[in-house]
PDB file of C-alpha atoms in Angstrom:
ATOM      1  CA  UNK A  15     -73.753  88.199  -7.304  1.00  0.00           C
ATOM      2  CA  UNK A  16     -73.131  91.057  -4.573  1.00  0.00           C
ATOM      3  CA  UNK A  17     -75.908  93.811  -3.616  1.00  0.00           C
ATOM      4  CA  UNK A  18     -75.041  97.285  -2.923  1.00  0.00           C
ATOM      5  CA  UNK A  19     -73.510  98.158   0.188  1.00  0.00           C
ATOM      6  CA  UNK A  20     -76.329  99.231   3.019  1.00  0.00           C
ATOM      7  CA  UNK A  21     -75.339  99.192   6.885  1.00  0.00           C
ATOM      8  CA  UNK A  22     -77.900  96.793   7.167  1.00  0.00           C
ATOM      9  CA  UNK A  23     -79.315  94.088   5.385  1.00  0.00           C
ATOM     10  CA  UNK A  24     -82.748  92.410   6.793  1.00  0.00           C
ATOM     11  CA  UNK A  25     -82.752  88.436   5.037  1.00  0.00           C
ATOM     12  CA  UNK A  26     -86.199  86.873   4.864  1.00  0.00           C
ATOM     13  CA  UNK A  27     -86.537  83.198   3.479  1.00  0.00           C
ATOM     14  CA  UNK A  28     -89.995  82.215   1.954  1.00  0.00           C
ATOM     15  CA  UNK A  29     -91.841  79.557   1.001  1.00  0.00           C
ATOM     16  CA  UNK A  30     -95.179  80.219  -0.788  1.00  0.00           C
ATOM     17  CA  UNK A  31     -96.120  82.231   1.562  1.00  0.00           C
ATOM     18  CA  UNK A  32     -98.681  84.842   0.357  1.00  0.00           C
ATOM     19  CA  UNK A  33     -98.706  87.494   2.576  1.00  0.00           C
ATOM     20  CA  UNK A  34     -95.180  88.571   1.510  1.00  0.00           C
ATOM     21  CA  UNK A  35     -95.795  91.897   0.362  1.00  0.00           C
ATOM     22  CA  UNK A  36     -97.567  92.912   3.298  1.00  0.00           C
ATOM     23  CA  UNK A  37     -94.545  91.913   5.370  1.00  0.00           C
ATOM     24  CA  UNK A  38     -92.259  94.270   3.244  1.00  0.00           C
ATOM     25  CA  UNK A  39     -94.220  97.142   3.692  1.00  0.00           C
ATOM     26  CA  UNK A  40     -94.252  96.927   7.474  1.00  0.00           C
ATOM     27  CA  UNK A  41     -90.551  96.662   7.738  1.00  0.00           C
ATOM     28  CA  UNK A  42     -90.307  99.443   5.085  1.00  0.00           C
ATOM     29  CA  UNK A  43     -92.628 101.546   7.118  1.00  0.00           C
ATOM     30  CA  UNK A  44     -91.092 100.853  10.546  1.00  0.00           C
ATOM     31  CA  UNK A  45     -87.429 101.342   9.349  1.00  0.00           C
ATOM     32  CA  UNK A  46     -87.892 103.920   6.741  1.00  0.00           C
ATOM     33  CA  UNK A  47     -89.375 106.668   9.517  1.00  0.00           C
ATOM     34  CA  UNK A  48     -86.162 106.349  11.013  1.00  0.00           C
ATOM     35  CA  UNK A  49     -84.049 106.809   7.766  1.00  0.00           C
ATOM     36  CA  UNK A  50     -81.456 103.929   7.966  1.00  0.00           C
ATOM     37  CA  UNK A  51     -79.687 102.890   4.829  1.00  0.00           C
ATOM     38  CA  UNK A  52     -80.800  99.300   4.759  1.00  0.00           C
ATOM     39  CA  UNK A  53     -81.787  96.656   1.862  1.00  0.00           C
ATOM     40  CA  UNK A  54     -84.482  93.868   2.138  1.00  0.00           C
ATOM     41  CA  UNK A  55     -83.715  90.366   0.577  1.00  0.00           C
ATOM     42  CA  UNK A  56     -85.993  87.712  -0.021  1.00  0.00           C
ATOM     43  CA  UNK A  57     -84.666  84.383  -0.670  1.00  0.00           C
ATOM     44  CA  UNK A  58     -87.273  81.784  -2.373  1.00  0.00           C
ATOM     45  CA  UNK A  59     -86.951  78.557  -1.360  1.00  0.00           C
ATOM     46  CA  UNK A  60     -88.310  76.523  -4.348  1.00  0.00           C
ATOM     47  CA  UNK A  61     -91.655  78.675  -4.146  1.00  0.00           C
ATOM     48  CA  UNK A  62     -94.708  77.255  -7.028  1.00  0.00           C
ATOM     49  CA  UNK A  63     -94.783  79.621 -10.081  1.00  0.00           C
ATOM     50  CA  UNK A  64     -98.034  81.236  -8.980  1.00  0.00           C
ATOM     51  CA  UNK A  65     -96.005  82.938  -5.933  1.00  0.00           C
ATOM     52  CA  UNK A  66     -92.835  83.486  -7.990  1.00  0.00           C
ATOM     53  CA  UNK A  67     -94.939  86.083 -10.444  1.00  0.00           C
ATOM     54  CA  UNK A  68     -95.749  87.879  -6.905  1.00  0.00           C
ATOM     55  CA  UNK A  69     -92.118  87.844  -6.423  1.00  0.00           C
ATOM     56  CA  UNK A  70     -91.385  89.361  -9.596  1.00  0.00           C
ATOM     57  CA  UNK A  71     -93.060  92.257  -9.060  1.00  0.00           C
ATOM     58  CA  UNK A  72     -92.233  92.662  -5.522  1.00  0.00           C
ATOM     59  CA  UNK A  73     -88.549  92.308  -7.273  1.00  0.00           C
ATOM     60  CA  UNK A  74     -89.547  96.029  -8.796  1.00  0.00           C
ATOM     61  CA  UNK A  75     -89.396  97.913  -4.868  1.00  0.00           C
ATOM     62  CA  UNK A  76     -86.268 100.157  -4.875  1.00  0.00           C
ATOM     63  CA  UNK A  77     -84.454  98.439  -1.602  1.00  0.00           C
ATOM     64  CA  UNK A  78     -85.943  95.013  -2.340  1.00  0.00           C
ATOM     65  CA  UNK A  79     -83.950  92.069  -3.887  1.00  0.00           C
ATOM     66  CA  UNK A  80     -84.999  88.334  -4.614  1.00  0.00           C
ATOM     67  CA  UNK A  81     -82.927  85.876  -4.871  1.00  0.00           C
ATOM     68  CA  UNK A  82     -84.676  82.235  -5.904  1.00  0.00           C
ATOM     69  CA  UNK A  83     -83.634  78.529  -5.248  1.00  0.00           C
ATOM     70  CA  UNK A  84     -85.039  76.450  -7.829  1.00  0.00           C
ATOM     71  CA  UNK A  85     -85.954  73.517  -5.456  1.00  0.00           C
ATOM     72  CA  UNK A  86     -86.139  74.070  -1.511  1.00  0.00           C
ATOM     73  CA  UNK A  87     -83.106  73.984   0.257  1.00  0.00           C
ATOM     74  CA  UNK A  88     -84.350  74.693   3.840  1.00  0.00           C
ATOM     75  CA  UNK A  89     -84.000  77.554   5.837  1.00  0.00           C
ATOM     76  CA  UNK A  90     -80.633  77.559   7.154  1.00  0.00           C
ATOM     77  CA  UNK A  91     -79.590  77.601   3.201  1.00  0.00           C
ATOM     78  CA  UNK A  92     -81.540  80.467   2.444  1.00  0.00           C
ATOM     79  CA  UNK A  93     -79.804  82.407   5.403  1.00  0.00           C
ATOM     80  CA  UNK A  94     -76.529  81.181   4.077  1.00  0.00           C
ATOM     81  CA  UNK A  95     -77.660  82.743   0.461  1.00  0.00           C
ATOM     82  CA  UNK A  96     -78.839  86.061   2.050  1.00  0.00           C
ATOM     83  CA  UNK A  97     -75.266  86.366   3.535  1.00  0.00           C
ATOM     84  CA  UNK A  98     -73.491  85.741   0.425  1.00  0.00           C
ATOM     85  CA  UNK A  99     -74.811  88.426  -1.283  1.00  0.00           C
ATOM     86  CA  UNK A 100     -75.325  91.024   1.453  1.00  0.00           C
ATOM     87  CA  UNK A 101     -72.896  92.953   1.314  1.00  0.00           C
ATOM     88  CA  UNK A 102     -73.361  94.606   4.832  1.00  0.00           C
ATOM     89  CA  UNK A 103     -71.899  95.853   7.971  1.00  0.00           C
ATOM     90  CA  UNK A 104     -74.845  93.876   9.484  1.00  0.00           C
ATOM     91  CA  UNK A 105     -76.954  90.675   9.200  1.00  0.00           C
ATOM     92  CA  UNK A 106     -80.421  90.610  10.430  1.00  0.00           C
ATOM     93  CA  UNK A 107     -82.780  87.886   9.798  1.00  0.00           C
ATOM     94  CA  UNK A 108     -86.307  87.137  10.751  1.00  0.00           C
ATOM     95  CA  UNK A 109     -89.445  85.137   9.654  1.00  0.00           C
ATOM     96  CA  UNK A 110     -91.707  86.067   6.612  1.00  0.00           C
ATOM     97  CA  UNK A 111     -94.854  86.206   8.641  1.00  0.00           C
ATOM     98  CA  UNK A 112     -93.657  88.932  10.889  1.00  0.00           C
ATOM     99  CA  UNK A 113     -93.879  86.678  14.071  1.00  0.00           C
ATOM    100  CA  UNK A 114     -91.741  89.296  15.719  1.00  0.00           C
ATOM    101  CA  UNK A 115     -93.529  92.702  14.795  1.00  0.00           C
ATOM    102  CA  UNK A 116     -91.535  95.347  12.711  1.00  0.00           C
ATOM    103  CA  UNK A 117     -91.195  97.376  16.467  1.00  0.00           C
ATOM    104  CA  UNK A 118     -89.605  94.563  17.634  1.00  0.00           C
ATOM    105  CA  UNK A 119     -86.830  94.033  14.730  1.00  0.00           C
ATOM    106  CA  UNK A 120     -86.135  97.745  15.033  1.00  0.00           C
ATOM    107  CA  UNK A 121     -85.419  97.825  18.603  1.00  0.00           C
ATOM    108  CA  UNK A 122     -83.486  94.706  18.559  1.00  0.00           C
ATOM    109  CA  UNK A 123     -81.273  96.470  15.303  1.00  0.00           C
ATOM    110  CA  UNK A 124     -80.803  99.198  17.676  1.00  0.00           C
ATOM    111  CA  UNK A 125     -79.929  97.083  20.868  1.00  0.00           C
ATOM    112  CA  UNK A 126     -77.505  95.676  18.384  1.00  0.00           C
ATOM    113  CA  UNK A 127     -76.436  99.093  17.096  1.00  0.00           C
ATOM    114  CA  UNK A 128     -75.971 100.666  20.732  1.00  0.00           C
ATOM    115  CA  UNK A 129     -73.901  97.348  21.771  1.00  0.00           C
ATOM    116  CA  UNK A 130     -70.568  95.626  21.047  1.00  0.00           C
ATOM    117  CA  UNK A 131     -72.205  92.449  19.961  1.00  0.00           C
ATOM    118  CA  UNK A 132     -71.236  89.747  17.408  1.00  0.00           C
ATOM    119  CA  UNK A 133     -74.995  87.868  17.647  1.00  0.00           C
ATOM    120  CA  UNK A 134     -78.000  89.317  19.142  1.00  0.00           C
ATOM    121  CA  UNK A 135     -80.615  86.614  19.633  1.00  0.00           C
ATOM    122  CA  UNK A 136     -84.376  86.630  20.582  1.00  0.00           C
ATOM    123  CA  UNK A 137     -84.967  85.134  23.802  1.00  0.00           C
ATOM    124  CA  UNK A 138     -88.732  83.579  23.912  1.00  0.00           C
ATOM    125  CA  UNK A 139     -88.311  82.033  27.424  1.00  0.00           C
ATOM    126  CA  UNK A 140     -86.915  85.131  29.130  1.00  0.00           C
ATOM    127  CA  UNK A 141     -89.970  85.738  31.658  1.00  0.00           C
ATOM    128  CA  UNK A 142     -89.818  89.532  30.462  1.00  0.00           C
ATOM    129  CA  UNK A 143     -91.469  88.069  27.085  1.00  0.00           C
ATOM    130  CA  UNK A 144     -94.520  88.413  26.010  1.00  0.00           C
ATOM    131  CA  UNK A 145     -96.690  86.378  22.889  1.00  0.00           C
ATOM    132  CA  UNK A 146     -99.975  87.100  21.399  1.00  0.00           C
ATOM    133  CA  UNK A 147    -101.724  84.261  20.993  1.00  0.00           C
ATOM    134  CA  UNK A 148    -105.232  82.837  19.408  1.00  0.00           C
ATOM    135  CA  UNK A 149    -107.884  81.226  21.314  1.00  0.00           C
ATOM    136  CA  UNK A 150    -107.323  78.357  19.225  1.00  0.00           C
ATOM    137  CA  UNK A 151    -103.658  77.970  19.698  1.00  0.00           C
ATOM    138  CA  UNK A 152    -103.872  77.733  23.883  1.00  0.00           C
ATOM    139  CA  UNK A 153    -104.453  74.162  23.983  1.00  0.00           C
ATOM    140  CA  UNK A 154    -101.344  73.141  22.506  1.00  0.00           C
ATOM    141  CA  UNK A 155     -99.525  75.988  24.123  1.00  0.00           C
ATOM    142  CA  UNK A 156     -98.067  73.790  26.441  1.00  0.00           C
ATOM    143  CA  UNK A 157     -96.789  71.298  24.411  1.00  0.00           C
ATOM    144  CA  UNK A 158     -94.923  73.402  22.136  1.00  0.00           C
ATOM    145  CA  UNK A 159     -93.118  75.359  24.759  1.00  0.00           C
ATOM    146  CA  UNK A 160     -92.618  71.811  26.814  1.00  0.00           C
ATOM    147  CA  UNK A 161     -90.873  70.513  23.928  1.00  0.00           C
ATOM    148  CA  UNK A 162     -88.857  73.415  23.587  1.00  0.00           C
ATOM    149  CA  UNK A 163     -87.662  73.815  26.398  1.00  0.00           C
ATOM    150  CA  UNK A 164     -85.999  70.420  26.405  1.00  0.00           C
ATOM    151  CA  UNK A 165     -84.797  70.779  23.166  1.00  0.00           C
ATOM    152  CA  UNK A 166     -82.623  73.501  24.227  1.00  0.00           C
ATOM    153  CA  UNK A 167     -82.115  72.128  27.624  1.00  0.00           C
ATOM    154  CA  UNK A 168     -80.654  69.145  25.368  1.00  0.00           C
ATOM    155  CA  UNK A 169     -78.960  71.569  23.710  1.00  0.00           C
ATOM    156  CA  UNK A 170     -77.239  72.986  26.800  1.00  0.00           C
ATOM    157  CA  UNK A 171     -75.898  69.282  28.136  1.00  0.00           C
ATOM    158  CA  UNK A 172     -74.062  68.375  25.235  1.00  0.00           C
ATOM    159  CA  UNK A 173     -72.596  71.583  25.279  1.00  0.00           C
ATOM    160  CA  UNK A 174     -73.664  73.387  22.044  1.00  0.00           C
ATOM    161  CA  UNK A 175     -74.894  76.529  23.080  1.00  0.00           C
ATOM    162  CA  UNK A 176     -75.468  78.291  26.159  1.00  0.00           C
ATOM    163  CA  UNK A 177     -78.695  79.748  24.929  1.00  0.00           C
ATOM    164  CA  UNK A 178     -81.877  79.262  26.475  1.00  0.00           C
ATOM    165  CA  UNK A 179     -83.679  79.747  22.913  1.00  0.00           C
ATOM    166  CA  UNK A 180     -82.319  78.323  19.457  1.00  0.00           C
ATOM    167  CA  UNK A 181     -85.049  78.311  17.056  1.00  0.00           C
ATOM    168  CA  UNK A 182     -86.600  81.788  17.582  1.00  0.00           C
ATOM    169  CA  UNK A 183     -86.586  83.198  14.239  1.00  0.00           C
ATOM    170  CA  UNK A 184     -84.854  86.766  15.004  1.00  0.00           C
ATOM    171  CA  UNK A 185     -81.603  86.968  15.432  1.00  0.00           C
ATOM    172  CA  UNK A 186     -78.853  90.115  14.095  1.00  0.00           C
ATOM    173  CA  UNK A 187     -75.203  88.984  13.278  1.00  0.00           C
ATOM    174  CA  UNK A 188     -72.457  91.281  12.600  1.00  0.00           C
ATOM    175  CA  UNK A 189     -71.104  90.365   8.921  1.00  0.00           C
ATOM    176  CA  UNK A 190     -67.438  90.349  10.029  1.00  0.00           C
ATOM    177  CA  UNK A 191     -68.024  87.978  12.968  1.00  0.00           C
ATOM    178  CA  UNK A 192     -69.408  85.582  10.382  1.00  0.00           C
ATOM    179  CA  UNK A 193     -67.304  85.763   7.840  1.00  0.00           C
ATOM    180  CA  UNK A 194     -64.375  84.614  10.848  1.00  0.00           C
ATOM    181  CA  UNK A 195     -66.615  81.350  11.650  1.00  0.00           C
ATOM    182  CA  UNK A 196     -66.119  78.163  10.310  1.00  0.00           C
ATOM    183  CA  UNK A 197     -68.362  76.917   7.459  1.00  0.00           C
ATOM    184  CA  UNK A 198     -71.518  76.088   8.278  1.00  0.00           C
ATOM    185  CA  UNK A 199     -73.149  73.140   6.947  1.00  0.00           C
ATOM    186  CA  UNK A 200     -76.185  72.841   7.799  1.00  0.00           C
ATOM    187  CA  UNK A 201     -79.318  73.798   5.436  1.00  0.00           C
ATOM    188  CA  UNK A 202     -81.928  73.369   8.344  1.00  0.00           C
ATOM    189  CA  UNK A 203     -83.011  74.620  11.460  1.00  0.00           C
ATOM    190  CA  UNK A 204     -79.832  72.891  12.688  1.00  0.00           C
ATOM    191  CA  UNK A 205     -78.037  76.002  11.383  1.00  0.00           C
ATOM    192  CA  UNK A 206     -78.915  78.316  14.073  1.00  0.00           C
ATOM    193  CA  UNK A 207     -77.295  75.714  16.548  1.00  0.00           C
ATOM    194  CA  UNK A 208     -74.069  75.162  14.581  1.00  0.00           C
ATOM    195  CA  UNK A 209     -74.286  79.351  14.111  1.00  0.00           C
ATOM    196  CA  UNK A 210     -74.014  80.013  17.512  1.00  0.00           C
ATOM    197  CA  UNK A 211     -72.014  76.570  18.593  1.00  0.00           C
ATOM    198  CA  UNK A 212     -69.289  77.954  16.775  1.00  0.00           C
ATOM    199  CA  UNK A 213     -69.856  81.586  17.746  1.00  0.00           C
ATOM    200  CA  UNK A 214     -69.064  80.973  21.545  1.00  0.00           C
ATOM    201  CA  UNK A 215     -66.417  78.273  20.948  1.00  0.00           C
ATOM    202  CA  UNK A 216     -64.456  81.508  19.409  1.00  0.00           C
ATOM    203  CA  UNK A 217     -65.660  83.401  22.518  1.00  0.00           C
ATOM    204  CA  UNK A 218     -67.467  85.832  20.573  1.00  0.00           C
ATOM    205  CA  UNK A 219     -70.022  87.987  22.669  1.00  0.00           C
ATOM    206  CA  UNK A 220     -73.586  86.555  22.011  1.00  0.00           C
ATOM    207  CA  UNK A 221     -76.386  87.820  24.250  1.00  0.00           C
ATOM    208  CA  UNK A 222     -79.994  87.339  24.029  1.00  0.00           C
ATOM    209  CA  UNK A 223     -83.242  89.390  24.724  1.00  0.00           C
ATOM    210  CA  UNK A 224     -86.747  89.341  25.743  1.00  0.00           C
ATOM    211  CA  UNK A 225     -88.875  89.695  22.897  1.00  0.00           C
ATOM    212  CA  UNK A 226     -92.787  90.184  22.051  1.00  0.00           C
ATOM    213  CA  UNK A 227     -94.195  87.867  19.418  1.00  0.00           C
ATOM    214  CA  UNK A 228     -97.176  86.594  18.082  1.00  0.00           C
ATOM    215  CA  UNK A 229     -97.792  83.056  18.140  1.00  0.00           C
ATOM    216  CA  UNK A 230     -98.671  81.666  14.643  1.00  0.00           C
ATOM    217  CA  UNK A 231     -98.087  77.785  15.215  1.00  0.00           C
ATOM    218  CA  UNK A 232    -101.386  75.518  15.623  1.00  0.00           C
ATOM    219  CA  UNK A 233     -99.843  71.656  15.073  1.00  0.00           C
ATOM    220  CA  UNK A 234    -101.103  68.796  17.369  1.00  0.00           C
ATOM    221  CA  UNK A 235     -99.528  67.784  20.206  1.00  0.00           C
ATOM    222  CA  UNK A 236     -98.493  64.207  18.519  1.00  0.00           C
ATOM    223  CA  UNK A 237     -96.765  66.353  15.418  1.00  0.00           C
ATOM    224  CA  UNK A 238     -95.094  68.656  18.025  1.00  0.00           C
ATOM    225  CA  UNK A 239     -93.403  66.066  20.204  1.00  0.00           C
ATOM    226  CA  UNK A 240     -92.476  63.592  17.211  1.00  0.00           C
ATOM    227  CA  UNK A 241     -90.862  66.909  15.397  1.00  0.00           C
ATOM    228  CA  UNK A 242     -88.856  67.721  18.213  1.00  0.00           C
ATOM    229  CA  UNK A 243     -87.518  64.178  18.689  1.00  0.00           C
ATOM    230  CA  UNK A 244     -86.435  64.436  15.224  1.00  0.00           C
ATOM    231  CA  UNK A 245     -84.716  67.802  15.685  1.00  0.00           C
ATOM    232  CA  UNK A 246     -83.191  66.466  19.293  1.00  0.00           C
ATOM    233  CA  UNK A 247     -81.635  63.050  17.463  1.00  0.00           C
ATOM    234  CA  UNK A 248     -80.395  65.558  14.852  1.00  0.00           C
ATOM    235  CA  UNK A 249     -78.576  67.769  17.205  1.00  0.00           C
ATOM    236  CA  UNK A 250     -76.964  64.777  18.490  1.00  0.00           C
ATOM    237  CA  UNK A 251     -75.616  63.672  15.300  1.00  0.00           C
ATOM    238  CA  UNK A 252     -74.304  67.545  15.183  1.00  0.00           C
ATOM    239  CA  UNK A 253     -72.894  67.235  18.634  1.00  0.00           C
ATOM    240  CA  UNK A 254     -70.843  64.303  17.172  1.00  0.00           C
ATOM    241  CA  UNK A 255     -69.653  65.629  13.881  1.00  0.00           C
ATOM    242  CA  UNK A 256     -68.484  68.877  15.323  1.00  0.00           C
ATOM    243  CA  UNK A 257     -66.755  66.746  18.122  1.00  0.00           C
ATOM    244  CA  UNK A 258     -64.950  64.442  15.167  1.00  0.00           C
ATOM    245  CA  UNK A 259     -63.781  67.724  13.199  1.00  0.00           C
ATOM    246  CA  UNK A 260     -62.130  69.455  16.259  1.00  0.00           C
TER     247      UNK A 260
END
């Protein structure tokens, strides 16, 4: 299956989440002032029926496609889907609940446009960032950004990406630039990190940027910590496969 060409093509994944419509009309809105010839595609990741009829009807918007996985496949293999059928000059993806405002994905499109970049990456520890953030989300705050931080400071050490921020869901790609990558395998987060691992190993120009976002995530400290273990022991395991196929 292959879309009709637009300059740009904006890839969501989704999981249930309900709110999805809303989220299309603020990207419409913000890019559609500006007139740029661009197509929205939703990829379902094994959603319940109940959201699927939403998706069926949000299937009927002029510059929106949906494409569905039966079961989920993660995130990482949603992004691959989106790119398959894209059929761009360039790749933009971002999250579903519009943790990075609609401003924010324009300007970065635009950084991206004005620039000879292959990967343009949100940068949530640059000190010029900012996050909005609920009362009740403060106390754990710390933890989260803690854990972070070491992830990609992990990250850094065994020599996978030079980055300062993996995992921050807004990131534009040019579509040539990945098509001349290896194959990525990964289905998870893990494919942001084997994105960009083999994206500066070719010496293709990635650069990152501040970034305003809104802070959605309220898990416990304990959930936090024992999720980025799991995502640091992971990375290993990537460190070493990538390693063994050179």
């Amino acid at each position: 299956m292959t879309l009709p060409y637009t300059n740009l093509a904006i890839i969501i994944p989704v999981l249930n989440y309900e709110y999805i419509q809303k989220t299309i009309d603020s990207i419409n809105k913000e890019f559609s002032i500006n007139k740029d010839e661009y197509k929205i595609i939703i990829i379902d990741d094994g959603s319940n029926k109940k959201f699927r009829k939403n998706l069926n009807e949000i299937s009927l918007i002029e510059n929106v496609y949906v494409i569905y996985h039966e079961n989920n496949k993660g995130k990482g293999a949603s992004i691959k889907t989106g790119i398959s059928v894209s059929n761009c000059k360039i790749i933009l993806y971002t999250d579903c609940d519009l943790a990075y405002p609609t401003k924010e994905i324009y300007r970065f499109y635009n950084i991206f446009l004005n620039n000879n970049y292959d990967i343009l990456c949100a940068n949530r520890r640059s000190k010029r960032s900012k996050a909005v953030i609920s009362p009740s989300d403060i106390k754990y705050i710390y933890s989260r950004e803690r854990a972070g931080r070491i992830f990609n400071f992990c990250l850094r050490i065994l020599g996978l990406t030079k980055l300062r921020d993996t995992q921050a869901g807004l990131k534009v790609i040019r579509y040539s630039t990945y098509r001349k990558l290896p194959v990525i395998k990964s289905n998870d987060f893990l494919f942001d990190v084997e994105l960009l691992y083999y994206a500066e190993s070719k010496n293709k120009i990635v650069k990152s940027e501040s970034v305003e976002y809104i802070y959605h995530d309220s898990n416990s400290s304990l959930t936090i910590y024992n999720t980025g273990l799991s995502m640091l022991l992971r990375s290993i395991l990537l460190f070493f496969t990538l390693n063994k196929d050179r």
